Amino acid sequence: MKLSDLLKFDNIVVQCHDNPDADALASGFGVYEYLRMNGKSPRLVYGGRNIIHKSNLVLMVDSLGIPIEHVDFLDNPQLLVTVDCQYGGGNVTFFKAENVAVIDHHRVSGELPAMNRVMSYMGSCATIVWDMLREEGVEINRNLATALYYGLYTDTGEFTEITHSLDRDLRDEADFDSTIVAKFRNANMSLEELDIAATALLGRDYIEEYRLAIVKAGACDPNVLGIISDFVLEVDAIDICMVFSVIKNGVKLSFRSCIKEVSASEMAQEVCRDIGSGGGHYYKAGGFIPMDLLIDSYNVYCREKDVTPRFQYSSDGTHKRPSDSAIKSLLEERIFDYLNDTEIIYGEDFDTSGFKKVDYKKCPIPMGYIIAKDILPVGCSMGVRTAKGDISTPVGEDTVVIIGEDGSVRILNLDRLNKSFRIYKDWRFTVKQTDYVPKFKNKDTETIVDGMAHARVCIPVEEDFSRAFVLKHKVKLFKNKDDSSYISGRPGDIMVLPNDDRNEAYMISKTEFEKTHIAKGEEENRKKAVVFDLDGTLLYTLEDLKNATNYALKQKGMPERTLDEVRRFVGNGVRLLMERAVPQGADNPEFEETFALFKEYYDAHCNDNTSPYDGIMDLLEELKVRGIKMAIVSNKIDFAVKSLDKLYFKDYMTAAIGEMEEEGIRKKPAPDMVQKALKELGVTQDEAIYVGDSDVDIATAKNSGLECVSVTWGFRDVEFLKEHGATNLIDEPVELLNYV
């Protein structure tokens, strides 16, 4: 959903959850302002028994001019937009509305309306609204930027719990008023919360074996948990701590560590694994566990421990949950499980004898490369932001950025690039498998540059088989003893040692390993051939087909056809194209003469405007390098197919087969042409894949027993292809390499 989707409604109400916090206020303010800027007269409201009373929130509303109202009733608005909550949720008053939209960053708790933008991995709802405003090209004013910045600040424990780079972008790019934010910060803790912190510290538990403190705090602002955590870590006997608070809809947690052997972010992830979300920085992190998942986990815990569950009811008697002591027992179990059964190893001392060995080599999966000096001056400091974090490096004459299909980034030099990759200097590379595309910055001038515009394709050169090891238990690997951080793996993960070099070691999940690596003995399972459709797949031919069609129609005094009409007509051979283009089709007494004029013109002009799609020639070159055999099968006139093949693809295709029905070979979607191609290629149907752009191609592949890959750059759109059974869709030629 986009914010512009809301503009078709008039009577619009934006609703925050009951007892709105800074994130809810900021998010609601952002949506309200967008609607107001676009000529609407929205309302910004919240319900519940309590009105806003916390000093920092009252100051926020007054200082930034947030027009929020406390209401008990709404008169069935045309559209109700809930922000930082979900319609029908337990923390938001229910109001009837004709239509509902949801913008939220919490876990989905029920059925969502059709209009929604829920991104549960974001640190704040303010981040989502900020990104939606940017999508619409909105210039965010100082007050709104300040609200959004402060919403993120409070919901991520003063930024310590940020895990997604979009949150980092808001933190770094917002043009906020630092003076006003300082006032908010200094009004953040009430006397009541000071008492909560003091009581929590008095009741702390200390586990000497781990130098660990566990602290249970009363219900309070998440930032108070961070204040308690920071204070606890000041104690000389404490290296790591977990502070938690039970709130109505779950448990909020804060983690701290001051030792390199324990990452606070990893500790948060492990404690919240499968029942919540956690993360942050190496030394500071946070987490949240929804109450329903916590209850499920607690019941499992009680069954496994054979203990009687301990539950209590909320003060109003409406909600049943585990008691505070029960929750503490469950959290202790999880943090002890994380700290125990973990082997800390150092690269130079790594003994592999106790691990199951796997011989492997990397699949030649397309990656991207950028020559750093092409986007930034030599000598400056380059910052690269990815979905997983930030990287900084000086720009040298030979600095190269390598980009994975998931948007991950690593830094190499030109010599390593040339030795380890096949380089395609004209083949554009784009990131597909991530919701965050890498961003590049000159850190000396704080200037953002469009680095991805310079990204080109490189293919890893297949290496000799190297070693990998299956982990039996949790491992933390320091590549060197003086390293300040480690890489970690869980049971079943794979520890990979490229070229047996421990300094290059990395951890990868078994699922991801099987996608990106080839085990010894599995090389023969690769596809050996590709059968391509021609028009709309390899070549853009539509303009010349339209011109030939209209030439023939014009000669006969018939109405000409538009490009879109011709696009819909193609796919079943040129005769059927003309049957669709000529009024009354084949029943028209002048059809045969018109069709003959088409063929005469097209034979002479089939290459006036025709050309391969971007990336096709590089794709064919890479397939050739890999030893993949190729053929063309088209319902186009055989003479034209062979002419175009000779002109463009003679160095790549073993066979080029056009319409040959006079020789007893049925056209597509019958399997005859594909079977002829497979015979000329010398492969079986299991050893080949079929690539096309239409419903005819999908049917052809099915009838021929081949796996089909459907391209989206051709003559049919994605929805049409899906409706006709497409299961493997690619948006760019380079993506085909994932199927061979």
XYZ file of C-alpha atoms in Angstrom:
740
model
C 0.000 0.000 0.000
C 1.112 3.545 -0.785
C -0.023 6.711 0.935
C -1.490 7.892 -2.364
C -3.911 4.938 -2.205
C -5.649 6.744 0.671
C -6.489 9.816 -1.395
C -9.554 8.266 -3.039
C -11.383 8.683 0.285
C -12.669 11.934 1.800
C -13.813 11.390 5.397
C -10.547 10.026 6.839
C -9.519 9.398 10.451
C -5.985 8.413 11.504
C -6.005 6.428 14.753
C -3.116 5.772 17.157
C -3.267 2.998 19.733
C -4.566 3.726 23.228
C -1.981 5.401 25.485
C -0.014 6.510 22.418
C 3.757 6.630 22.683
C 6.152 8.815 20.697
C 6.285 6.371 17.774
C 2.496 6.270 17.446
C 2.246 10.066 17.661
C 4.976 10.531 15.048
C 3.501 7.957 12.668
C -0.003 9.367 12.957
C 1.328 12.897 12.480
C 3.138 11.815 9.310
C 0.028 10.276 7.733
C -2.109 13.227 8.878
C 0.285 15.745 7.304
C 0.402 13.836 4.008
C -3.388 13.828 3.765
C -3.590 17.505 4.695
C -0.979 18.422 2.053
C -3.147 16.684 -0.532
C -6.307 18.643 0.159
C -7.952 16.348 2.696
C -9.313 17.298 6.129
C -8.343 14.294 8.260
C -8.562 13.812 12.017
C -5.817 12.323 14.210
C -7.252 10.503 17.233
C -6.743 7.916 19.959
C -9.152 6.193 22.345
C -9.007 4.412 25.677
C -9.468 5.553 29.259
C -6.263 7.551 29.658
C -5.261 10.815 28.068
C -1.636 11.630 27.222
C 0.111 12.719 30.417
C 3.821 11.772 30.204
C 5.912 14.930 30.215
C 7.929 14.132 27.102
C 4.791 13.253 25.098
C 2.879 16.354 26.206
C 5.941 18.405 25.262
C 6.147 16.597 21.908
C 2.487 17.306 21.066
C 2.735 20.970 22.074
C 6.170 21.727 20.571
C 5.515 20.110 17.194
C 1.857 21.068 16.812
C 0.530 17.527 16.598
C -3.291 17.928 16.346
C -4.237 14.752 18.208
C -7.646 14.291 19.847
C -8.810 11.885 22.549
C -12.190 10.460 21.488
C -14.787 8.021 22.789
C -16.819 7.800 19.579
C -16.381 8.031 15.799
C -19.241 8.423 13.332
C -18.354 5.566 10.956
C -15.692 7.359 8.850
C -15.214 6.461 5.206
C -11.618 5.427 5.984
C -9.910 4.627 9.288
C -6.099 4.335 9.199
C -4.534 2.701 12.263
C -0.860 3.488 12.847
C 1.594 1.636 15.098
C -1.200 -0.872 15.783
C -3.590 -3.187 13.961
C -7.340 -2.786 13.617
C -9.118 -4.939 16.187
C -5.994 -5.354 18.307
C -6.125 -5.437 22.081
C -4.294 -2.125 22.482
C -6.529 -0.042 20.224
C -10.144 1.036 20.807
C -12.486 -0.467 18.228
C -14.323 2.017 16.025
C -16.519 1.073 13.069
C -15.461 2.340 9.652
C -16.470 1.772 6.036
C -12.864 1.016 5.055
C -9.736 0.295 7.069
C -6.001 0.626 6.391
C -3.142 -0.458 8.654
C 0.429 0.861 8.949
C 2.432 -0.982 11.591
C 5.764 -2.558 12.532
C 4.527 -5.183 14.969
C 3.965 -8.874 14.324
C 0.750 -9.578 12.440
C -1.823 -10.521 15.075
C -4.901 -11.163 12.938
C -6.368 -10.766 9.486
C -5.157 -7.590 7.804
C -7.284 -5.400 5.529
C -6.387 -5.234 1.847
C -4.816 -1.814 2.397
C -1.840 -2.352 4.669
C 1.875 -1.713 5.060
C 3.076 -3.976 7.881
C 6.845 -4.424 8.176
C 7.482 -6.364 11.372
C 11.260 -6.172 11.032
C 11.375 -2.369 11.331
C 12.441 -0.728 14.564
C 9.618 1.790 14.482
C 6.417 2.614 12.658
C 7.861 6.100 12.164
C 10.440 4.559 9.822
C 7.714 3.027 7.665
C 5.795 6.306 7.434
C 9.020 8.206 6.665
C 9.781 5.790 3.831
C 6.217 6.042 2.499
C 6.478 9.838 2.491
C 9.732 9.603 0.521
C 8.064 7.265 -1.979
C 5.489 9.990 -2.631
C 8.181 12.644 -3.072
C 7.057 14.608 -0.002
C 9.411 17.263 1.329
C 9.350 16.552 5.068
C 9.303 19.722 7.168
C 11.386 20.241 10.314
C 8.584 19.527 12.805
C 7.553 16.288 11.117
C 11.181 15.186 10.721
C 11.713 15.835 14.438
C 8.651 13.777 15.353
C 9.676 10.837 13.152
C 13.256 10.935 14.442
C 12.094 10.960 18.055
C 9.601 8.162 17.382
C 12.433 5.957 16.143
C 14.698 7.078 18.993
C 12.234 6.032 21.679
C 11.077 2.779 20.068
C 14.624 1.478 19.571
C 16.027 2.229 23.012
C 17.876 5.367 21.946
C 18.854 3.637 18.664
C 20.564 0.711 20.442
C 18.062 -1.808 19.036
C 18.249 -0.756 15.389
C 18.689 -3.777 13.123
C 17.396 -2.607 9.727
C 19.189 -0.115 7.526
C 16.013 1.811 6.737
C 15.912 2.689 10.439
C 19.538 3.808 10.148
C 18.615 5.975 7.164
C 15.938 7.803 9.136
C 18.346 8.248 12.040
C 21.065 9.692 9.789
C 19.030 11.635 7.209
C 16.216 13.265 9.191
C 16.523 17.060 9.337
C 15.384 17.243 12.963
C 15.540 19.999 15.557
C 18.228 18.835 17.997
C 17.282 21.456 20.589
C 13.693 20.215 20.794
C 14.788 16.559 20.886
C 17.133 17.385 23.775
C 14.131 18.783 25.679
C 12.196 15.589 24.997
C 15.087 13.475 26.251
C 15.392 15.443 29.456
C 11.669 15.004 30.136
C 11.696 11.294 29.343
C 11.661 9.846 32.870
C 8.971 10.546 35.432
C 9.346 10.321 39.203
C 7.191 7.203 39.070
C 9.611 5.608 36.604
C 12.544 6.615 38.793
C 10.897 4.602 41.575
C 10.396 1.689 39.147
C 14.105 1.734 38.283
C 15.143 1.862 41.935
C 12.852 -1.038 42.867
C 14.137 -3.076 39.925
C 17.773 -2.588 40.926
C 17.049 -3.658 44.492
C 15.540 -6.924 43.231
C 18.242 -7.886 40.745
C 19.559 -11.446 40.463
C 23.271 -12.138 39.990
C 24.649 -15.353 38.468
C 28.342 -15.371 39.303
C 29.214 -18.222 36.907
C 28.399 -16.010 33.927
C 28.957 -12.611 35.594
C 25.331 -12.052 34.564
C 22.640 -9.840 36.109
C 18.925 -10.389 35.462
C 16.596 -7.547 36.431
C 12.790 -7.461 36.381
C 11.336 -3.941 36.119
C 7.758 -2.782 36.421
C 5.801 -1.558 33.411
C 7.622 1.494 32.058
C 8.797 3.296 28.962
C 11.261 1.133 26.966
C 13.948 3.779 27.416
C 13.848 3.226 31.175
C 14.939 -0.376 30.592
C 17.974 0.930 28.725
C 18.805 3.316 31.566
C 18.626 0.435 34.056
C 20.781 -1.786 31.805
C 23.462 0.857 31.405
C 23.561 1.442 35.155
C 23.797 -2.292 35.952
C 26.726 -2.750 33.569
C 28.694 -0.137 35.504
C 29.073 -2.688 38.336
C 32.562 -4.236 38.378
C 31.331 -7.815 38.861
C 28.840 -7.706 35.952
C 29.791 -8.304 32.301
C 26.379 -9.014 30.789
C 22.821 -8.208 31.814
C 19.202 -8.707 30.800
C 16.480 -6.334 31.993
C 12.838 -7.086 31.228
C 9.435 -5.544 31.808
C 6.033 -7.214 31.430
C 3.539 -5.016 29.611
C -0.023 -5.722 28.489
C 0.790 -7.200 25.099
C 4.115 -8.861 25.840
C 7.566 -8.589 27.364
C 10.057 -5.858 26.534
C 13.749 -6.680 27.045
C 17.053 -4.813 27.158
C 20.474 -6.475 26.878
C 23.994 -5.252 27.535
C 27.465 -6.782 27.243
C 30.946 -5.410 27.819
C 32.934 -8.506 26.747
C 33.848 -9.563 23.224
C 32.806 -13.190 23.799
C 29.126 -12.229 24.109
C 27.383 -10.030 21.551
C 24.366 -8.274 23.063
C 22.652 -8.383 19.671
C 23.142 -12.134 19.352
C 22.029 -12.644 22.965
C 18.804 -10.746 22.193
C 18.214 -12.774 19.045
C 18.711 -16.081 20.847
C 16.517 -15.249 23.844
C 13.730 -14.121 21.485
C 14.300 -16.807 18.835
C 11.058 -18.228 17.380
C 8.859 -16.370 19.895
C 9.697 -12.712 19.288
C 12.251 -10.370 17.784
C 15.583 -9.125 19.059
C 18.707 -7.386 17.878
C 20.786 -4.252 18.004
C 24.493 -3.616 18.422
C 27.410 -5.668 19.700
C 27.260 -4.168 23.189
C 23.662 -2.866 23.374
C 20.470 -4.540 22.153
C 16.790 -5.063 22.868
C 13.917 -7.382 22.151
C 10.187 -7.947 22.368
C 8.157 -11.128 22.910
C 4.392 -10.950 22.159
C 2.268 -12.312 24.992
C 0.511 -15.011 22.943
C 3.815 -16.499 21.784
C 5.265 -16.194 25.274
C 2.300 -18.146 26.697
C 2.766 -20.891 24.090
C 6.486 -21.104 24.852
C 5.845 -21.152 28.595
C 3.385 -24.041 28.265
C 5.985 -26.025 26.311
C 8.585 -25.175 28.957
C 6.302 -26.452 31.748
C 5.624 -29.717 29.922
C 9.316 -30.308 29.280
C 10.244 -29.487 32.888
C 7.190 -31.311 34.283
C 6.249 -28.310 36.419
C 2.859 -26.806 37.196
C 2.187 -23.639 35.146
C 1.888 -20.419 37.155
C -0.573 -17.894 35.726
C -2.080 -14.633 36.904
C -4.815 -12.300 35.650
C -4.484 -8.658 34.711
C -5.784 -6.068 37.158
C -9.079 -5.772 35.264
C -9.437 -9.554 35.096
C -9.586 -9.692 31.297
C -6.194 -11.160 30.426
C -4.501 -14.309 31.701
C -0.729 -14.559 31.471
C 2.209 -16.333 33.146
C 3.178 -14.835 36.485
C 6.194 -12.540 36.698
C 8.253 -15.291 38.326
C 7.175 -17.755 35.626
C 8.246 -15.356 32.879
C 11.560 -14.839 34.643
C 12.118 -18.623 34.793
C 11.450 -18.961 31.064
C 13.801 -16.094 30.172
C 16.508 -17.497 32.452
C 16.207 -20.860 30.719
C 16.683 -19.207 27.348
C 19.645 -17.054 28.313
C 21.360 -19.980 30.074
C 20.795 -22.116 26.982
C 22.488 -19.418 24.918
C 25.466 -19.093 27.254
C 25.935 -22.860 27.687
C 26.922 -25.417 25.053
C 28.784 -22.842 22.969
C 32.342 -23.572 21.881
C 34.629 -20.586 21.455
C 37.348 -21.346 18.929
C 40.167 -19.387 17.324
C 41.117 -19.775 13.683
C 44.765 -20.665 14.250
C 43.826 -23.354 16.795
C 40.801 -24.742 14.963
C 40.732 -28.551 15.143
C 38.365 -29.878 12.465
C 38.575 -33.527 13.476
C 35.324 -33.393 15.421
C 33.221 -32.014 12.561
C 31.542 -33.756 9.638
C 33.410 -32.754 6.468
C 31.703 -31.627 3.248
C 33.630 -31.128 -0.014
C 32.093 -28.298 -2.021
C 32.606 -25.518 -4.484
C 30.607 -22.341 -4.919
C 27.885 -22.140 -7.551
C 28.679 -19.518 -10.204
C 25.903 -17.208 -9.015
C 25.913 -13.747 -10.645
C 27.184 -10.926 -8.465
C 27.788 -7.248 -9.003
C 30.965 -5.211 -8.898
C 31.701 -1.501 -8.695
C 35.115 0.068 -9.212
C 35.142 2.424 -6.225
C 37.060 5.229 -7.947
C 34.307 5.380 -10.601
C 31.888 6.740 -7.995
C 34.100 8.470 -5.401
C 37.471 10.265 -5.353
C 40.563 8.221 -4.544
C 41.626 8.865 -0.957
C 38.200 9.610 0.490
C 36.413 7.425 3.025
C 33.597 5.404 1.452
C 30.606 4.284 3.494
C 28.404 1.469 2.224
C 25.101 0.773 3.939
C 23.501 -2.642 3.421
C 20.511 -4.398 4.958
C 22.891 -6.048 7.430
C 24.861 -2.991 8.497
C 27.461 -0.410 7.518
C 30.917 -0.842 6.001
C 33.616 1.839 5.795
C 36.778 1.699 3.701
C 39.206 4.152 2.083
C 38.921 4.441 -1.694
C 42.111 3.312 -3.405
C 43.120 3.019 -7.049
C 42.216 -0.691 -7.006
C 39.319 -0.804 -4.514
C 36.390 -2.924 -5.704
C 32.968 -3.405 -4.109
C 31.430 -6.858 -4.637
C 27.631 -7.060 -4.230
C 25.680 -10.265 -3.680
C 22.203 -10.889 -5.058
C 20.915 -10.379 -1.498
C 22.538 -6.941 -1.277
C 25.441 -8.093 0.891
C 28.746 -6.319 0.272
C 32.442 -7.114 0.605
C 35.571 -5.249 -0.450
C 38.230 -6.675 -2.800
C 41.039 -5.319 -4.955
C 41.256 -5.375 -8.751
C 43.737 -8.230 -8.806
C 41.393 -10.449 -6.785
C 38.458 -9.414 -8.978
C 40.269 -10.379 -12.172
C 41.455 -13.706 -10.769
C 38.216 -14.789 -9.118
C 35.511 -13.529 -11.491
C 34.489 -13.357 -15.125
C 33.739 -9.684 -15.745
C 30.979 -8.264 -17.959
C 31.649 -4.540 -18.260
C 28.392 -3.666 -20.055
C 25.988 -5.969 -18.206
C 23.976 -4.000 -15.643
C 23.583 -5.601 -12.213
C 20.596 -5.010 -9.944
C 19.834 -6.358 -6.483
C 16.637 -8.397 -6.313
C 16.573 -10.537 -3.178
C 16.412 -7.801 -0.545
C 14.126 -4.981 0.501
C 17.130 -2.671 0.898
C 19.468 -1.758 -1.946
C 23.040 -0.814 -0.892
C 23.689 2.913 -0.518
C 27.041 4.637 -1.005
C 28.344 7.769 0.688
C 31.438 9.940 0.660
C 31.902 10.061 4.428
C 34.277 13.022 4.190
C 31.621 15.249 2.631
C 28.493 13.319 3.771
C 27.462 13.135 0.100
C 25.320 10.201 -1.070
C 26.138 8.853 -4.548
C 24.211 6.479 -6.825
C 26.708 3.637 -6.739
C 24.304 1.000 -8.054
C 24.077 2.838 -11.387
C 27.698 1.740 -11.921
C 27.205 -1.882 -10.841
C 28.040 -4.481 -13.483
C 27.821 -8.269 -13.510
C 30.654 -10.543 -12.498
C 30.488 -14.337 -12.253
C 32.618 -16.267 -9.748
C 35.096 -18.537 -11.487
C 34.517 -22.115 -10.333
C 37.167 -23.144 -7.857
C 38.553 -26.506 -6.867
C 36.639 -28.335 -4.178
C 37.301 -26.947 -0.698
C 36.261 -27.984 2.783
C 33.187 -27.172 4.825
C 32.069 -28.560 8.163
C 28.635 -29.251 9.621
C 28.283 -27.820 13.134
C 27.065 -30.179 15.856
C 26.713 -27.459 18.476
C 26.855 -23.676 18.794
C 30.185 -22.158 17.799
C 31.736 -18.705 18.102
C 34.740 -18.358 15.826
C 37.366 -15.660 16.320
C 39.543 -15.761 13.206
C 42.410 -14.435 15.340
C 42.802 -14.284 19.114
C 43.054 -10.502 19.088
C 39.850 -10.027 17.061
C 37.233 -7.911 18.828
C 34.251 -9.802 17.388
C 33.295 -13.288 16.235
C 31.148 -15.095 13.709
C 28.669 -17.559 15.135
C 26.902 -20.695 13.992
C 24.162 -22.954 15.288
C 23.812 -26.764 15.128
C 23.278 -27.783 11.505
C 24.895 -24.644 10.091
C 27.901 -24.964 7.806
C 31.342 -23.517 8.532
C 33.012 -22.846 5.190
C 36.788 -22.576 4.767
C 37.459 -21.209 1.256
C 40.693 -22.698 -0.054
C 41.205 -24.125 3.470
C 42.011 -20.591 4.679
C 40.758 -20.083 8.244
C 41.063 -16.311 7.838
C 38.378 -16.489 5.130
C 35.995 -18.660 7.197
C 32.296 -17.874 7.315
C 29.096 -19.473 8.646
C 26.037 -20.203 6.529
C 22.742 -21.989 7.138
C 22.305 -25.439 5.615
C 19.444 -24.187 3.430
C 21.470 -21.264 2.063
C 24.530 -23.489 1.639
C 22.596 -25.894 -0.572
C 21.390 -22.980 -2.723
C 24.827 -21.473 -3.271
C 27.259 -24.416 -3.166
C 27.719 -27.641 -5.103
C 28.662 -30.743 -3.160
C 31.082 -33.175 -4.737
C 29.207 -35.625 -6.952
C 26.313 -33.269 -7.704
C 27.853 -31.494 -10.713
C 26.059 -33.796 -13.139
C 22.644 -32.607 -11.926
C 23.028 -29.278 -13.707
C 21.030 -28.459 -16.835
C 22.939 -28.955 -20.068
C 20.773 -27.041 -22.542
C 18.366 -24.112 -22.905
C 15.618 -23.886 -25.529
C 14.616 -20.258 -26.158
C 11.545 -18.698 -27.678
C 12.544 -15.830 -29.995
C 10.075 -12.915 -30.160
C 9.653 -11.261 -26.772
C 12.306 -13.473 -25.197
C 15.596 -12.967 -27.032
C 14.576 -10.242 -29.465
C 12.378 -7.178 -29.333
C 10.551 -7.623 -32.653
C 7.247 -5.906 -31.982
C 7.950 -2.720 -33.943
C 8.823 -4.611 -37.131
C 5.828 -6.942 -36.742
C 3.564 -3.915 -36.349
C 5.047 -2.209 -39.412
C 4.630 -5.328 -41.561
C 1.069 -5.777 -40.327
C 0.100 -2.180 -41.042
C 1.834 -2.178 -44.434
C -0.318 -5.112 -45.532
C -3.502 -3.650 -44.026
C -2.877 -0.245 -45.607
C -2.297 -1.760 -49.034
C -5.742 -3.341 -48.797
C -7.454 -0.261 -47.390
C -8.024 -1.877 -44.006
C -7.726 -0.079 -40.623
C -4.239 -0.158 -39.130
C -3.398 -1.599 -35.722
C -1.689 -0.046 -32.667
C 1.441 -1.417 -31.041
C -0.561 -2.703 -28.054
C -3.012 -4.484 -30.349
C -0.178 -6.217 -32.189
C 1.368 -7.126 -28.824
C -1.843 -8.978 -27.927
C -2.023 -10.693 -31.328
C 1.460 -12.271 -31.366
C 2.519 -15.598 -29.884
C 0.819 -18.197 -32.085
C 2.570 -17.590 -35.387
C 2.292 -14.850 -37.970
C -0.719 -16.353 -39.733
C -2.788 -16.137 -36.562
C -1.372 -12.644 -35.982
C -2.839 -11.578 -39.317
C -6.112 -13.430 -38.719
C -6.503 -11.288 -35.611
C -5.435 -8.083 -37.374
C -7.570 -8.391 -40.538
C -11.286 -7.535 -40.166
C -13.299 -10.801 -40.282
C -9.996 -12.684 -40.038
C -9.477 -15.678 -42.331
C -13.083 -15.330 -43.561
C -12.205 -12.051 -45.248
C -11.972 -12.794 -49.006
C -8.812 -10.657 -49.182
C -7.102 -12.376 -46.264
C -4.668 -14.539 -48.244
C -3.508 -11.616 -50.359
C -3.095 -9.486 -47.231
C -1.129 -12.251 -45.512
C 1.124 -12.599 -48.565
C 1.831 -8.845 -48.465
C 2.722 -9.157 -44.777
C 5.204 -11.978 -45.439
C 6.766 -10.170 -48.377
C 7.272 -6.988 -46.357
C 8.434 -8.746 -43.208
C 10.996 -10.878 -45.080
C 12.564 -7.654 -46.337
C 12.191 -5.568 -43.153
C 12.310 -8.040 -40.245
C 15.404 -6.348 -38.864
C 14.668 -2.644 -39.271
C 13.957 -2.033 -35.575
C 14.627 -5.454 -34.082
C 17.385 -5.931 -31.503
C 18.257 -8.231 -28.583
C 16.927 -7.193 -25.185
C 19.431 -5.639 -22.777
C 21.578 -8.314 -21.175
C 20.717 -11.082 -23.649
C 24.063 -11.168 -25.461
C 25.976 -11.248 -22.168
C 23.700 -14.042 -20.951
C 24.361 -16.119 -24.065
C 28.103 -15.569 -23.704
C 28.014 -16.773 -20.093
C 25.954 -19.837 -21.035
C 28.466 -20.617 -23.774
C 31.376 -20.310 -21.321
C 29.616 -22.789 -19.047
C 29.189 -25.259 -21.878
C 25.400 -24.925 -22.022
C 23.948 -25.821 -25.436
C 21.270 -23.527 -26.874
C 18.500 -23.565 -29.467
C 15.697 -21.303 -30.709
C 12.134 -22.515 -31.290
C 9.657 -19.999 -32.736
C 6.289 -19.944 -34.484
C 7.726 -17.240 -36.748
C 8.331 -18.083 -40.412
C 11.303 -20.467 -40.564
C 13.180 -18.277 -43.049
C 12.930 -15.258 -40.718
C 13.994 -17.315 -37.685
C 17.098 -18.586 -39.429
C 17.904 -15.120 -40.808
C 17.672 -13.506 -37.377
C 19.645 -16.336 -35.793
C 22.404 -15.925 -38.360
C 22.471 -12.172 -37.827
C 22.504 -12.157 -34.002
C 23.114 -15.591 -32.530
C 25.228 -17.643 -34.944
C 28.015 -18.018 -32.358
C 25.665 -19.436 -29.737
C 22.806 -21.495 -31.189
C 23.085 -25.133 -32.227
C 19.618 -25.050 -33.810
C 17.109 -22.389 -34.906
C 13.692 -23.788 -35.805
C 10.769 -21.804 -37.202
C 7.330 -22.713 -38.529
C 7.673 -25.984 -40.517
C 4.124 -27.378 -40.608
C 4.447 -28.211 -44.293
C 7.106 -30.736 -43.247
C 4.794 -32.330 -40.695
C 6.236 -30.528 -37.668
C 3.425 -28.922 -35.715
C 3.930 -25.434 -34.338
C 3.921 -24.538 -30.669
C 2.316 -25.377 -28.251
C 2.674 -28.864 -29.752
C 5.950 -30.480 -28.608
C 7.218 -31.271 -32.134
C 9.539 -28.274 -32.583
C 11.034 -28.655 -29.105
C 11.582 -32.373 -29.658
C 13.403 -31.589 -32.901
C 15.569 -29.045 -31.071
C 16.431 -31.504 -28.274
C 17.457 -34.074 -30.849
C 19.783 -31.590 -32.571
C 21.180 -30.533 -29.182
C 21.776 -34.144 -28.180
C 20.086 -33.843 -24.766
C 17.046 -35.294 -23.033
C 14.061 -33.323 -21.767
C 15.337 -33.670 -18.188
C 18.614 -32.019 -19.172
C 17.045 -28.881 -20.689
C 14.862 -25.951 -19.687
C 12.522 -23.878 -21.841
C 12.484 -20.063 -21.733
C 9.657 -17.961 -23.155
C 7.419 -14.949 -22.631
C 3.867 -16.151 -23.293
C 1.082 -18.557 -22.404
C 1.944 -20.471 -25.580
C 5.468 -20.982 -24.251
C 4.171 -22.233 -20.899
C 1.963 -24.756 -22.690
C 4.807 -25.736 -25.036
C 7.130 -26.494 -22.136
C 4.440 -28.530 -20.383
C 3.644 -30.524 -23.513
C 7.361 -31.158 -24.071
C 8.091 -32.206 -20.479
C 10.521 -29.329 -19.855
C 10.762 -27.002 -16.883
C 9.616 -23.546 -17.996
C 11.116 -20.178 -17.086
C 8.879 -17.235 -18.036
C 10.405 -13.815 -18.745
C 8.581 -10.637 -17.764
C 10.245 -8.284 -20.253
C 8.363 -9.707 -23.254
C 4.891 -9.361 -24.760
C 2.823 -10.548 -21.749
C 2.582 -9.048 -18.257
C 3.237 -10.851 -14.979
C -0.406 -11.334 -13.986
C -1.249 -12.814 -17.387
C 1.657 -15.257 -17.123
C 0.670 -16.309 -13.599
C -2.932 -16.839 -14.671
C -1.651 -19.230 -17.344
C 0.469 -21.294 -14.974
C 3.850 -19.559 -14.812
C 5.785 -20.669 -11.723
C 9.352 -19.551 -12.534
C 9.414 -15.829 -13.360
C 12.508 -13.746 -14.081
C 12.693 -9.985 -14.566
C 16.178 -9.777 -16.087
C 18.262 -12.121 -18.274
C 20.949 -12.578 -15.607
C 18.406 -14.348 -13.379
C 18.268 -17.293 -15.789
C 21.704 -18.338 -14.535
C 20.051 -19.465 -11.305
C 18.289 -22.237 -13.255
C 21.255 -23.827 -15.051
